[in-house]
Coordinates of C-alpha atoms and ligand atoms in Angstrom, one line a residue:
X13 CA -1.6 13.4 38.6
X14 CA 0.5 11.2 40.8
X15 CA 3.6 9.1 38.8
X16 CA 5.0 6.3 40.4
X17 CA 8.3 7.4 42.1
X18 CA 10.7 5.0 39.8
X19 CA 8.8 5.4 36.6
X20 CA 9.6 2.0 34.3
X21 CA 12.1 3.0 31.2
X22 CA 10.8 1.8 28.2
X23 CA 12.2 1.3 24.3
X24 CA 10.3 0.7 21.2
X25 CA 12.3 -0.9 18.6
X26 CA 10.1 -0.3 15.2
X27 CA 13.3 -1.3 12.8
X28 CA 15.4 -2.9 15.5
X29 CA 18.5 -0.9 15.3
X30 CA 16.4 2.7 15.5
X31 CA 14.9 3.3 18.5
X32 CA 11.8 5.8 17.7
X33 CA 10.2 6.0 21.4
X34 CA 12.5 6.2 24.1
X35 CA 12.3 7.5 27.8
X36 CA 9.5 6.8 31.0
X37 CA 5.8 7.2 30.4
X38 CA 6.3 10.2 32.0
X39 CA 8.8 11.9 29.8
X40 CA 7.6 9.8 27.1
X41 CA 10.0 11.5 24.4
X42 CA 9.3 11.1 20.1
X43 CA 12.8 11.2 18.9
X44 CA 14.5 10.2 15.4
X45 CA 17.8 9.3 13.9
X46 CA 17.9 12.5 12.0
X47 CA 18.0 13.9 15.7
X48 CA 14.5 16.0 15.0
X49 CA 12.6 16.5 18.0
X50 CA 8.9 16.2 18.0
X51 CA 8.6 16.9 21.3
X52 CA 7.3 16.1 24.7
X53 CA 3.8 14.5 25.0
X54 CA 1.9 13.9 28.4
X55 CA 1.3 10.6 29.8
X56 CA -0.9 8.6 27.1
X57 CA -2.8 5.5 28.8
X58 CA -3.1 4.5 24.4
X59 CA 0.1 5.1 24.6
X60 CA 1.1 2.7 27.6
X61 CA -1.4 0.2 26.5
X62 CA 0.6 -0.4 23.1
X63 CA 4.0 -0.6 25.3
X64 CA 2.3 -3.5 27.2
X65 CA 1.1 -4.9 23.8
X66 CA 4.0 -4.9 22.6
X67 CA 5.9 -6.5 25.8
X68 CA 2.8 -9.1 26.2
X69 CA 3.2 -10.2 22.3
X70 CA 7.0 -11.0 23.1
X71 CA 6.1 -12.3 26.3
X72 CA 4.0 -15.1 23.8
X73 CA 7.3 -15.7 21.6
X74 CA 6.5 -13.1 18.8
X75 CA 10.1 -11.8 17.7
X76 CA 8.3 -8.4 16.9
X77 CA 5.1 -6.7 16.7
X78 CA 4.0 -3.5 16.0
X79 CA 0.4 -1.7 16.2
X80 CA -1.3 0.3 13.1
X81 CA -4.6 2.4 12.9
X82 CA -7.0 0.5 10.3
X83 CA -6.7 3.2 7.5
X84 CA -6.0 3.6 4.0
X85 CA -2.2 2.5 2.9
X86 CA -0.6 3.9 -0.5
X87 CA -0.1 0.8 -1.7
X88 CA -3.6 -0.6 -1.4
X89 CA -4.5 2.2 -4.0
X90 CA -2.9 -0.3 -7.0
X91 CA -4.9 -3.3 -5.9
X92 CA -7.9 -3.0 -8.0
X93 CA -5.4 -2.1 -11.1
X94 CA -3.7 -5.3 -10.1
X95 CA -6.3 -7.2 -10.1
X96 CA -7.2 -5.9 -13.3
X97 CA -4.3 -7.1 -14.6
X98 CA -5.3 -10.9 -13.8
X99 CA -2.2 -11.3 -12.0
X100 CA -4.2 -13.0 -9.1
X101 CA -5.1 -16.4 -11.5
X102 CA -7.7 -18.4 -9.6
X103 CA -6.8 -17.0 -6.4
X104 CA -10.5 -14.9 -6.2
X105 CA -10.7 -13.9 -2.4
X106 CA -8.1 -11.4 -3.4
X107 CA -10.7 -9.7 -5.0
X108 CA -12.5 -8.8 -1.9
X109 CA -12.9 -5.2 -1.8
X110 CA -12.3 -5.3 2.1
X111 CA -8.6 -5.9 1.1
X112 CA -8.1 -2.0 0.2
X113 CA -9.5 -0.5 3.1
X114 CA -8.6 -1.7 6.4
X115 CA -11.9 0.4 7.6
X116 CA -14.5 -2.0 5.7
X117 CA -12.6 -5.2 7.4
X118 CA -14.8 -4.9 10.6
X119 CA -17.6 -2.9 11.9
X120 CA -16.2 0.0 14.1
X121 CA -12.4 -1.5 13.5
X122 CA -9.5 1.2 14.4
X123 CA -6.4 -1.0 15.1
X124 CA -4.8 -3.7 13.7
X125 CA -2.3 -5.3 15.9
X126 CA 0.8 -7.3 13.9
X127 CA 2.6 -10.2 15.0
X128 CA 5.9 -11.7 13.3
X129 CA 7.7 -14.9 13.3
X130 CA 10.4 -16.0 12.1
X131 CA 10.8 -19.5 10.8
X132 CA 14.2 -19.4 9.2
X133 CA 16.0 -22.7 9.3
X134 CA 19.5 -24.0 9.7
X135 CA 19.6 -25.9 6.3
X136 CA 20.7 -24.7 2.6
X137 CA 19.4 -23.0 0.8
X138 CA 17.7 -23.7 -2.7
X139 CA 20.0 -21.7 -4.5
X140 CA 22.7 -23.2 -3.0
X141 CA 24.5 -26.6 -4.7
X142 CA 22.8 -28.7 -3.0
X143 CA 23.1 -32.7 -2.5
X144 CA 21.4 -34.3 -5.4
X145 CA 21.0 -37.5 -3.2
X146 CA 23.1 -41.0 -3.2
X147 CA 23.2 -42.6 -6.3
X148 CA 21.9 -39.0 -7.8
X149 CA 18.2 -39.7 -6.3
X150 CA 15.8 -36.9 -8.0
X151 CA 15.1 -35.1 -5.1
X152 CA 12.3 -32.4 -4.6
X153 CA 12.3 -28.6 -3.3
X154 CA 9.4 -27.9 -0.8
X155 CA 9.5 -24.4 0.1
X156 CA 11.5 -23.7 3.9
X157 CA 8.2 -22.7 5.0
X158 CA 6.6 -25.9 4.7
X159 CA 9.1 -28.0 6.3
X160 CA 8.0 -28.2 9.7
X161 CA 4.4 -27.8 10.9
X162 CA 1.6 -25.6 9.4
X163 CA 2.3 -22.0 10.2
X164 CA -1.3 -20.9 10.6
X165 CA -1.6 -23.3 13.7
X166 CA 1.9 -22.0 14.9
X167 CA 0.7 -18.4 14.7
X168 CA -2.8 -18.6 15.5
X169 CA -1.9 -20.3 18.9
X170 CA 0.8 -17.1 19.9
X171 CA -2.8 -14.6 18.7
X172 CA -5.6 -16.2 20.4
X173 CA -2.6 -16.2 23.4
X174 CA -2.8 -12.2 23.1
X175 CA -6.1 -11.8 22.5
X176 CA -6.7 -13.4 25.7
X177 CA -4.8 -11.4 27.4
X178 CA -6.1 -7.7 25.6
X179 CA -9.8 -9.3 27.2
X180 CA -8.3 -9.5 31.0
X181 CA -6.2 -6.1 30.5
X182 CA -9.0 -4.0 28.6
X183 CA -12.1 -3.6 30.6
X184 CA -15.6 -3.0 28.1
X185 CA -16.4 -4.2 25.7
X186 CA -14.5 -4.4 22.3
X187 CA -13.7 -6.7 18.9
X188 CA -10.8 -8.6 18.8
X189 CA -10.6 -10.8 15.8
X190 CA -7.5 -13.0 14.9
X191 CA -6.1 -14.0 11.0
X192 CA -3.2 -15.7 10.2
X193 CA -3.7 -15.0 5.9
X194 CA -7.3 -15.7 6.6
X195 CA -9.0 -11.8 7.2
X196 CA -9.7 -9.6 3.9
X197 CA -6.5 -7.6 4.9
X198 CA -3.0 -7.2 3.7
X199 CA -0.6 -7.9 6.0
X200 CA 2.8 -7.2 4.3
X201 CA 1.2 -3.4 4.2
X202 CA -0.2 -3.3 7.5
X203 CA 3.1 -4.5 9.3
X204 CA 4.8 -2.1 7.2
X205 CA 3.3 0.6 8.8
X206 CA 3.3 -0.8 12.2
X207 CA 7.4 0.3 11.7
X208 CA 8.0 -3.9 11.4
X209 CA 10.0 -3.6 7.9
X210 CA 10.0 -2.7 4.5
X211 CA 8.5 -4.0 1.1
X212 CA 11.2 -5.6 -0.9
X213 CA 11.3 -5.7 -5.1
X214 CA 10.3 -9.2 -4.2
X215 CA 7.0 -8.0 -2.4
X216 CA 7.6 -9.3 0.8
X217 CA 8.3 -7.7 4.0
X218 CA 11.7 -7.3 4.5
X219 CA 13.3 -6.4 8.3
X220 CA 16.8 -5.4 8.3
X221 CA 18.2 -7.9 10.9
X222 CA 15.4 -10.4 10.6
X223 CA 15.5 -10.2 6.8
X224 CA 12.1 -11.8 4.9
X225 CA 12.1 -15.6 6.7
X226 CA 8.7 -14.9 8.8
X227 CA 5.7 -14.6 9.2
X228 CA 2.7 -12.9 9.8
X229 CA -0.3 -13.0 11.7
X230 CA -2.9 -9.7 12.8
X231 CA -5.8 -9.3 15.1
X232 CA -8.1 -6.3 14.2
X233 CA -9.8 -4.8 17.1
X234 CA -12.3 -2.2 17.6
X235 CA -9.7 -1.0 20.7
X236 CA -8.7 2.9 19.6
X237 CA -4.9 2.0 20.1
X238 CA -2.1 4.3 19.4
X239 CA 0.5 3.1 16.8
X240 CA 3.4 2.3 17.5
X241 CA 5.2 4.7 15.2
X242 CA 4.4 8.3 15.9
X243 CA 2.9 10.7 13.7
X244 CA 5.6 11.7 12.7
X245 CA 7.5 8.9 12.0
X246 CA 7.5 6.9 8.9
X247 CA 7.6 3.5 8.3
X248 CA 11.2 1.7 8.0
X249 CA 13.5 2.8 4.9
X250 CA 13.6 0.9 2.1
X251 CA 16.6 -1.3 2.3
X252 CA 16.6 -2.9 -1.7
X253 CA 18.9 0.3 -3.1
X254 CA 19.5 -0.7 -6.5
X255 CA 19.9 -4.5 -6.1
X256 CA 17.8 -6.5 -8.0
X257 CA 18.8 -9.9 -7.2
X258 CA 15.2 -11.6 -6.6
X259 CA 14.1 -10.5 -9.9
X260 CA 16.5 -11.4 -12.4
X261 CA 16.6 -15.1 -10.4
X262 CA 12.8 -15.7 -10.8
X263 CA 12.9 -18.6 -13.2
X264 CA 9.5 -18.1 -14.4
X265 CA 9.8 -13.9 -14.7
X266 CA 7.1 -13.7 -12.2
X267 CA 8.3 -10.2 -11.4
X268 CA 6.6 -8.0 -14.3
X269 CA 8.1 -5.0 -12.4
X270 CA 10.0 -4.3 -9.3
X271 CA 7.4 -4.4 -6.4
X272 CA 4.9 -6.4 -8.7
X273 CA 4.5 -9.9 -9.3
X274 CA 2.0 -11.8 -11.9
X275 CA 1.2 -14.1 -9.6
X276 CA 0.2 -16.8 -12.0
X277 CA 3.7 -16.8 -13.1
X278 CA 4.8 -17.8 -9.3
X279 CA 5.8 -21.2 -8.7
X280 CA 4.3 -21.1 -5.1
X281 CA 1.0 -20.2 -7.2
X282 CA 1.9 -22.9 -9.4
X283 CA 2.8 -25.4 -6.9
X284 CA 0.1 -24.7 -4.3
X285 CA -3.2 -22.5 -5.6
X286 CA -3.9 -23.5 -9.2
X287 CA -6.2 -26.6 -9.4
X288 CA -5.5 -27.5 -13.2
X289 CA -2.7 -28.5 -14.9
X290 CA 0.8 -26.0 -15.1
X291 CA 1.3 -24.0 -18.2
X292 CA 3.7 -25.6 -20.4
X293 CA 5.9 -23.2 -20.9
X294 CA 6.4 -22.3 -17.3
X295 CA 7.2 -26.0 -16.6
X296 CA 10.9 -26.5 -17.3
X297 CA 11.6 -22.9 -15.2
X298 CA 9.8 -24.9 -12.5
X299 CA 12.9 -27.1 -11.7
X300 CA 12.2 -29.7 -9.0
X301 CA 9.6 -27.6 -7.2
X302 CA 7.7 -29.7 -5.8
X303 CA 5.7 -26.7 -2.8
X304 CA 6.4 -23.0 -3.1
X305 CA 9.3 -21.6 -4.3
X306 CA 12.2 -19.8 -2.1
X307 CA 14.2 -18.6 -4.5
X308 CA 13.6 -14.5 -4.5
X309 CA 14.5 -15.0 -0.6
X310 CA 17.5 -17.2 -1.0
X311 CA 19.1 -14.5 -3.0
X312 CA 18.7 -11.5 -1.0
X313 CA 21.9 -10.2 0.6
X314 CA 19.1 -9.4 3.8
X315 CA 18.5 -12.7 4.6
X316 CA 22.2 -13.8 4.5
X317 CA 22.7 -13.3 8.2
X318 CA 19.2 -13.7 9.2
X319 CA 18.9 -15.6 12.3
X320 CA 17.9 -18.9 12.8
X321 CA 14.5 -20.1 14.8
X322 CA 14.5 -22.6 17.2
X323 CA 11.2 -22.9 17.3
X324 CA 10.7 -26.9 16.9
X325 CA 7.3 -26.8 15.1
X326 CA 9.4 -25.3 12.3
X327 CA 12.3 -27.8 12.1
X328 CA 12.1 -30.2 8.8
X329 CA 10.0 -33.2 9.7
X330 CA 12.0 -36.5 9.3
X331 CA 10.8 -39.8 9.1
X332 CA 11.6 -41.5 10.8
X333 CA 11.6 -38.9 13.5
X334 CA 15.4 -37.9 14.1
X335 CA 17.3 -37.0 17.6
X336 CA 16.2 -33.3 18.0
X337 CA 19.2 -31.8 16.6
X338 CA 17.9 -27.7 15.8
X339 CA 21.4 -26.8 13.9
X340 CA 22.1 -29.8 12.4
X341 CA 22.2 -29.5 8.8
X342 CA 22.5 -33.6 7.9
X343 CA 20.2 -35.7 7.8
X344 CA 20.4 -39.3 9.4
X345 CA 21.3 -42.0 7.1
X346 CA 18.5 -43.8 5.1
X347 CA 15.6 -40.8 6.6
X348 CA 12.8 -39.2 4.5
X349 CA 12.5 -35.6 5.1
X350 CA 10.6 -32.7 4.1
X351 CA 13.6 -31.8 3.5
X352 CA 14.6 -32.2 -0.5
X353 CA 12.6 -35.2 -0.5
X354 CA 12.9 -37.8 -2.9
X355 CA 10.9 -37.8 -6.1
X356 CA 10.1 -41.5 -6.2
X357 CA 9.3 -41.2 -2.5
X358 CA 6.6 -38.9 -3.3
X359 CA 5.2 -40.5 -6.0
X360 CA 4.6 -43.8 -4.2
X361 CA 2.4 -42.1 -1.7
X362 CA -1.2 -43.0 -1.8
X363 CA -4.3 -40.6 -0.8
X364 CA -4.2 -42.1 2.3
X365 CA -0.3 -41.9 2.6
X366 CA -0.7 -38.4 1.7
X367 CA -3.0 -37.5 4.5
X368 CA -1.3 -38.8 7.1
X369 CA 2.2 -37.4 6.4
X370 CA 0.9 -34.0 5.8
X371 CA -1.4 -34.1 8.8
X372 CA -1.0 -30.2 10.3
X373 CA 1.8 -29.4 7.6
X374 CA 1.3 -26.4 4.9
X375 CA 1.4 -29.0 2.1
X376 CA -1.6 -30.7 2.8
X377 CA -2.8 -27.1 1.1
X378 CA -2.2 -28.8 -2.2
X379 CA -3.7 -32.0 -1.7
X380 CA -2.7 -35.5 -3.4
X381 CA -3.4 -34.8 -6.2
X382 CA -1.7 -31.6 -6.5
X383 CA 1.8 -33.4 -5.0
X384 CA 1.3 -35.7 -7.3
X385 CA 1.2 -33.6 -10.3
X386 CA 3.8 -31.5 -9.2
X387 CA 6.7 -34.1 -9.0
X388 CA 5.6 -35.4 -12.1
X389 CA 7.0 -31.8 -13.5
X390 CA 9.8 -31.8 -11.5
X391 CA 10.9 -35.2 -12.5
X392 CA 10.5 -34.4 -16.0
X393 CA 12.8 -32.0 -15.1
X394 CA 15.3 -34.0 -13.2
X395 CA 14.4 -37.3 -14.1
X396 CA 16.7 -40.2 -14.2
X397 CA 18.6 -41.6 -17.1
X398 CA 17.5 -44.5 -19.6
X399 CA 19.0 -47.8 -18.6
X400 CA 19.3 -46.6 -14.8
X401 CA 17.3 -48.8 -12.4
X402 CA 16.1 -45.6 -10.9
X403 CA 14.5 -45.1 -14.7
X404 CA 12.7 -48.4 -14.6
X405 CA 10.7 -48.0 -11.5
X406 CA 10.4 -44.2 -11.8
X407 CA 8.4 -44.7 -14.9
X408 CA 6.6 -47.6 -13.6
X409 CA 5.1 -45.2 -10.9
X410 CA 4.6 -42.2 -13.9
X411 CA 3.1 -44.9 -16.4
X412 CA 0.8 -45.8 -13.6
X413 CA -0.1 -41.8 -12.9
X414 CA -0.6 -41.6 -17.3
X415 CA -3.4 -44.2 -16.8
X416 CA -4.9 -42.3 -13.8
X417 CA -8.8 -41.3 -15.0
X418 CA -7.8 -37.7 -13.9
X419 CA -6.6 -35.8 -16.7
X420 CA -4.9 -33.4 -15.3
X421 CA -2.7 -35.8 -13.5
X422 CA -2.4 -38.2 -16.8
X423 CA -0.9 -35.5 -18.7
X424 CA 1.5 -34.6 -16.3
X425 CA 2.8 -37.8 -16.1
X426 CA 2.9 -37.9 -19.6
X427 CA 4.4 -35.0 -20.0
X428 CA 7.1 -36.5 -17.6
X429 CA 7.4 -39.5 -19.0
X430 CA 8.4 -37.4 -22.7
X431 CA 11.2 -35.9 -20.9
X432 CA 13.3 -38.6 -19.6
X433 CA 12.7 -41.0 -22.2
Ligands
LIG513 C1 -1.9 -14.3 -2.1 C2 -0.6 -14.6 -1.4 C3 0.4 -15.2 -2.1 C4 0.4 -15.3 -3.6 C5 0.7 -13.9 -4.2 C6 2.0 -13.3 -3.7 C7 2.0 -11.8 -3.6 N1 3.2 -11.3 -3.7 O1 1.0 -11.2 -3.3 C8 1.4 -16.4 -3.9 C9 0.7 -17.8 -3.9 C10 2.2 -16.3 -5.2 C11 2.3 -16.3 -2.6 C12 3.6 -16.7 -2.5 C13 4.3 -16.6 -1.4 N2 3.9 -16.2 -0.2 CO1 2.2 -15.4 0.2 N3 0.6 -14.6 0.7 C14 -0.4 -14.3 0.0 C15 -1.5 -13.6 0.9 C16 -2.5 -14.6 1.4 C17 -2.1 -12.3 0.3 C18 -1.2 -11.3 -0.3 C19 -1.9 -10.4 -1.2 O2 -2.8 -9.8 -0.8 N4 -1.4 -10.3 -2.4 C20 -2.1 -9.5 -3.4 C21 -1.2 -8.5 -4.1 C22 -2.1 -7.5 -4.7 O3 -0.3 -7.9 -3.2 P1 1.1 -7.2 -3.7 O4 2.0 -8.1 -4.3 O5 1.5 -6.6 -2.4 O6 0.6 -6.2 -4.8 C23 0.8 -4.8 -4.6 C24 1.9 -4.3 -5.4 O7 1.9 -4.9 -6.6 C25 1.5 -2.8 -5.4 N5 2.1 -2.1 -6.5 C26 3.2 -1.4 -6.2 N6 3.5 -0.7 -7.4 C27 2.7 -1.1 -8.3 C28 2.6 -0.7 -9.7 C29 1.6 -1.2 -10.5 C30 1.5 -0.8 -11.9 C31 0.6 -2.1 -9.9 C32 -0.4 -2.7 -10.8 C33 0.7 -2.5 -8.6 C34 1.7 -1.9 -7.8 O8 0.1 -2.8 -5.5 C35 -0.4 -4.1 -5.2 C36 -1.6 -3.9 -4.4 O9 -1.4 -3.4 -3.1 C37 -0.5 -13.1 2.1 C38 -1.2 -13.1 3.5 C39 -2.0 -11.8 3.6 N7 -3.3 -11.9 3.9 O10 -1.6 -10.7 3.4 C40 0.6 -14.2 2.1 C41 2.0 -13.8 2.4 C42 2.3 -12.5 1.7 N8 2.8 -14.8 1.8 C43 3.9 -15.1 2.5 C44 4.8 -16.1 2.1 C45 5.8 -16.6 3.1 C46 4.9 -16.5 0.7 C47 6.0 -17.3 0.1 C48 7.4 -17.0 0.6 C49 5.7 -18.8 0.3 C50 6.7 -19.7 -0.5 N9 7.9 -19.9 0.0 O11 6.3 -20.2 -1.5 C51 5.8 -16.9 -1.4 C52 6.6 -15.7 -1.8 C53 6.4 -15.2 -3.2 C54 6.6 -13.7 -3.2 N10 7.8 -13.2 -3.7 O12 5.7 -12.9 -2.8 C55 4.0 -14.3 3.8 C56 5.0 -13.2 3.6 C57 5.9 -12.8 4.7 C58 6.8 -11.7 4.4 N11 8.1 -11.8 4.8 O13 6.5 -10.8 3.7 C59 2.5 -13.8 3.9 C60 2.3 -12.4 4.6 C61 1.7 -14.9 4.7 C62 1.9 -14.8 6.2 N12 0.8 -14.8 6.9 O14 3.0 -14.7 6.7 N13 1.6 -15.7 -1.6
LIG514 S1 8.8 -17.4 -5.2 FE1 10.0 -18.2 -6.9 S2 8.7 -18.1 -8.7 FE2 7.8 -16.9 -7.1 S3 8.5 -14.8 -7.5 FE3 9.9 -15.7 -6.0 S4 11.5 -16.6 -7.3 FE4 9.8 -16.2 -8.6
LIG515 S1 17.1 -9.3 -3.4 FE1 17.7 -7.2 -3.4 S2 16.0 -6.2 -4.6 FE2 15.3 -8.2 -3.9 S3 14.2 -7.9 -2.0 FE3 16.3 -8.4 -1.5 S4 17.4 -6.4 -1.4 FE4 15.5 -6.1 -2.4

C-alpha cells in the first residue's frame, strides 16, 4: 500500500485535555495517560472516516463530537426500574422500549454520531443575588437555555449540515437519521461513551472544560463507523468526587439519589411537561420559576469557568431588540427580556401575544396557558406588598386569571392571589 509522502498528523481529543489517539494514519498510535500502550494498528479507512467526522462536525460549529457503536450502555439497564418508579410523570415517550437498546432504534443501525453545543451565556446566574428589578419588580427565572432561540432548530441545522456531507463522502447506500431530543435514544449516555464527558450526580453530561451548559444532538446511521474511543479506552472519569452541591440545592428534592432524579419533582418538569396544575407542596420550592430550572448547573464548581458561546441564536432576546452586545451583562434601560422578565409583563400577554413572542423560542413548549399558570406560582411566591401600586394592578391581572373558565389556571391564580394578600 502506497502512503502519501507527508502523512496528515492528527489528534482526537475525547476529554479535551487527554489526548487518546495521537500520530499519522499511518502510525495511527492507541495511547493513554496511564502511559499503557495498546499498540500499533494498520491504516483503518473506519478509522480515518471518524477523524474526518469529527473535523467535518467542527467544521459546522460543533464544539465537540464524538462517534459510538449503537449498543447496550450500563446505565440503560436501570431504565425500566426507573420507570417503574413513576419518576417520568406524564412524560410517556420515555417509556419506549427503543430507549434501552440503541440496536432497536433503527433497522440495521451500528453508529450513533454525537454532536455538542454549548449555549452558556454571559449573564448571572440564578443562584446568584440577582437584581430584583427597579422599584423591586417581581421578576421571573426562565431557564439559560431558553433565552435565546429554540435549540432544536439551532442544532438540527449544524446535523442535517453533516449529514449532508456523510451522503457526498460515503458512497452506497446507508441510514442517516438526525434527533435533537426527538429519536427513542438517550443521549447523555451515548455522548458519554463517544469520550464527550461524564454523568454528573445531577444527571447531566458533564465535560471537564466545557462543564454541563450544552447541548446535544445525534444522528444514527446504518454506517459501521469506528468509535472514537478505542477499545480500550473508557469513557471520561467521573469528575463529581464527593461534592454534592446540585443535590442538596434542589429546592424541590428532585434528586432521590445521586445520579437519579424523580422527575416529577423537577421544576423544568414542572414548568414545561406537566399539563395540570403544580403540586401544592412543591409550589413555594418553585421560587419565581417561571421555564426550567438552572439551579443543579449554577452550583457546580465545573461550570464556574465554563466558556461562554457566542453563538447569537443563543443570546437573551430583548425587546425591544438591543445593540448586539454578546458580553454584556445589562440590559438597556426600560427593555423586556427573556432575561428575568417581569412578572406583570408576563401576565398581560394574551394568546396571541404569546405566540408571537415565543415564535422559534423553547418556551413556546409550554404554551399560554402553561406561562400563564406558572407566574401565577411564582408571584405568589414573590408577589408584591399590600398597599403597593404594583399590588393593585398585579391582582387585577390575577383576579382576572381566577375568573378564567380554565380551572387549572383559576386556581393558580387563586392560589396566588392567597399569598400576597
Ligand atoms: C426527559 C428529559 C428531561 C426531563 C427528565 C430529566 C432527566 N434527568 O432525565 C426533565 C424535564 C426534568 C428535563 C430537565 C432538564 N433537561 Co432534559 N432531557 C430529557 C430528554 C428528552 C430525555 C432524557 C431521558 O431519557 N431521561 C430518562 C431518565 C431515565 O434518564 P436518567 O436521569 O439518565 O436516568 C438514569 C439514571 O437514573 C440511571 N440510574 C443510575 N443509577 C440508578 C439507580 C437506580 C436505583 C435507578 C432506578 C436508576 C439509576 O438509570 C436511569 C436510566 O438510564 C433528554 C434528551 C434525550 N433524548 O436524551 C433531555 C436532556 C437530558 N435535557 C437537557 C437539558 C439541558 C435539561 C435542563 C438543563 C433544562 C432546564 N434548564 O430546565 C434540565 C436539567 C435537569 C436535570 N438535572 O437533569 C439536555 C442535557 C445536556 C447535558 N449537559 O447533559 C438533554 C440531553 C437535551 C439535549 N438535547 O441537549 N429533561
Ligand atoms: S433543574 Fe432545578 S428542580 Fe430540577 S433537579 Fe435541577 S435543581 Fe432540582
Ligand atoms: S455539583 Fe458537584 S456533584 Fe453535582 S454534578 Fe457538579 S460536580 Fe457533580
Amino acid at each position: 500500500m502506497s502512503l502519501p509522502t507527508r502523512a496528515p498528523r492528527f489528534e482526537v481529543l475525547c476529554d479535551i485535555t487527554r489526548p487518546v489517539l495521537t500520530g499519522t494514519a499511518a502510525e495511527c498510535t492507541f495511547s493513554s495517560p496511564g502511559s499503557l500502550d495498546y499498540g500499533t494498528i494498520s491504516l483503518m479507512i473506519p478509522l480515518a472516516d471518524t477523524l474526518w467526522i469529527v473535523d467535518q462536525a467542527k467544521s459546522l460549529g460543533f464544539d465537540l463530537s464524538g462517534v459510538v457503536r449503537a449498543e447496550q450502555f450500563p446505565e440503560l439497564q436501570r431504565m425500566p426500574e426507573w420507570l417503574a418508579r413513576g419518576y417520568a410523570g406524564e412524560m410517556k415517550y420515555l417509556a419506549d422500549p427503543r430507549r434501552s437498546d440503541p440496536q432497536t432504534v433503527m433497522p440495521g443501525i451500528r453508529s450513533a454520531i454525537v454532536g455538542l453545543l454549548n449555549y452558556n451565556t454571559a449573564r448571572p446566574l440564578s443562584t446568584d443575588p440577582v437584581p430584583h428589578g427597579e422599584n423591586g419588580e417581581p421578576r421571573g427565572w426562565i431557564s439559560r437555555y431558553a433565552w435565546g432561540d429554540d435549540y432544536h432548530d439551532v442544532l438540527r441545522e449544524r446535523l442535517d449540515a453533516l449529514r449532508e456531507s456523510l451522503r457526498k463522502h460515503f458512497t452506497g447506500p446507508f441510514e442517516a437519521r438526525a434527533h435533537v431530543d426527538t429519536g427513542p435514544v438517550q443521549e447523555r449516555v451515548l455522548a458519554k461513551y463517544a469520550g464527550l464527558g461524564s454523568l454528573g450526580k445531577n444527571t447531566l453530561l458533564l465535560n471537564q472544560m466545557l462543564g454541563s451548559f450544552f447541548f446535544l444532538g445525534v444522528i444514527l446511521t446504518t454506517l459501521d463507523l469506528q468509535p472514537t474511543l478505542g477499545a480500550n479506552e473508557l469513557p471520561p472519569p467521573n469528575l463529581c468526587g464527593t461534592c454534592r452541591r446540585c443535590l442538596d440545592a434542589c429546592p424541590t428534592q428532585a434528586f432521590v439519589e445521586p445520579y437519579v432524579m424523580d422527575a416529577r419533582k423537577c421544576i423544568s418538569y414542572l414548568t414545561i411537561e406537566l399539563h395540570g396544575s403544580i403540586p401544592e407542596e412543591l409550589r413555594e420550592p418553585m421560587g419565581n420559576h417561571v421555564f426550567g430550572c438552572d439551579i443543579c448547573q449554577d452550583v457546580c464548581p465545573w461550570n464556574r469557568r465554563a466558556p461562554i458561546s457566542t453563538i447569537p441564536q443563543f443570546q437573551a432576546r430583548v425587546f425591544p431588540p438591543a445593540e448586539e452586545n454578546l458580553t454584556s451583562t445589562a440590559l438597556p434601560p426600560q427593555a423586556e427580556s427573556f432575561y428575568l422578565p417581569r412578572l406583570e409583563w408576563l401576565l398581560q400577554l394574551s394568546e396571541a401575544d404569546f405566540r408571537e413572542l415565543f415564535r422559534g423560542s423553547p418556551v413556546k413548549r409550554t404554551k399560554w396557558r402553561g406561562l400563564m399558570r406558572n407566574a401565577c406560582i411564582a408571584l405568589g411566591n414573590s408577589g408584591p406588598r399590600p398597599g403597593t401600586a404594583d399590588h393593585g394592578r398585579v391582582s387585577e391581572l390575577l383576579n382576572r386569571l381566577a375568573g378564567s373558565g380554565d380551572q387549572v389556571l383559576a386556581e393558580s391564580a387563586r392560589w396566588a392571589l392567597s399569598r400576597i394578600q
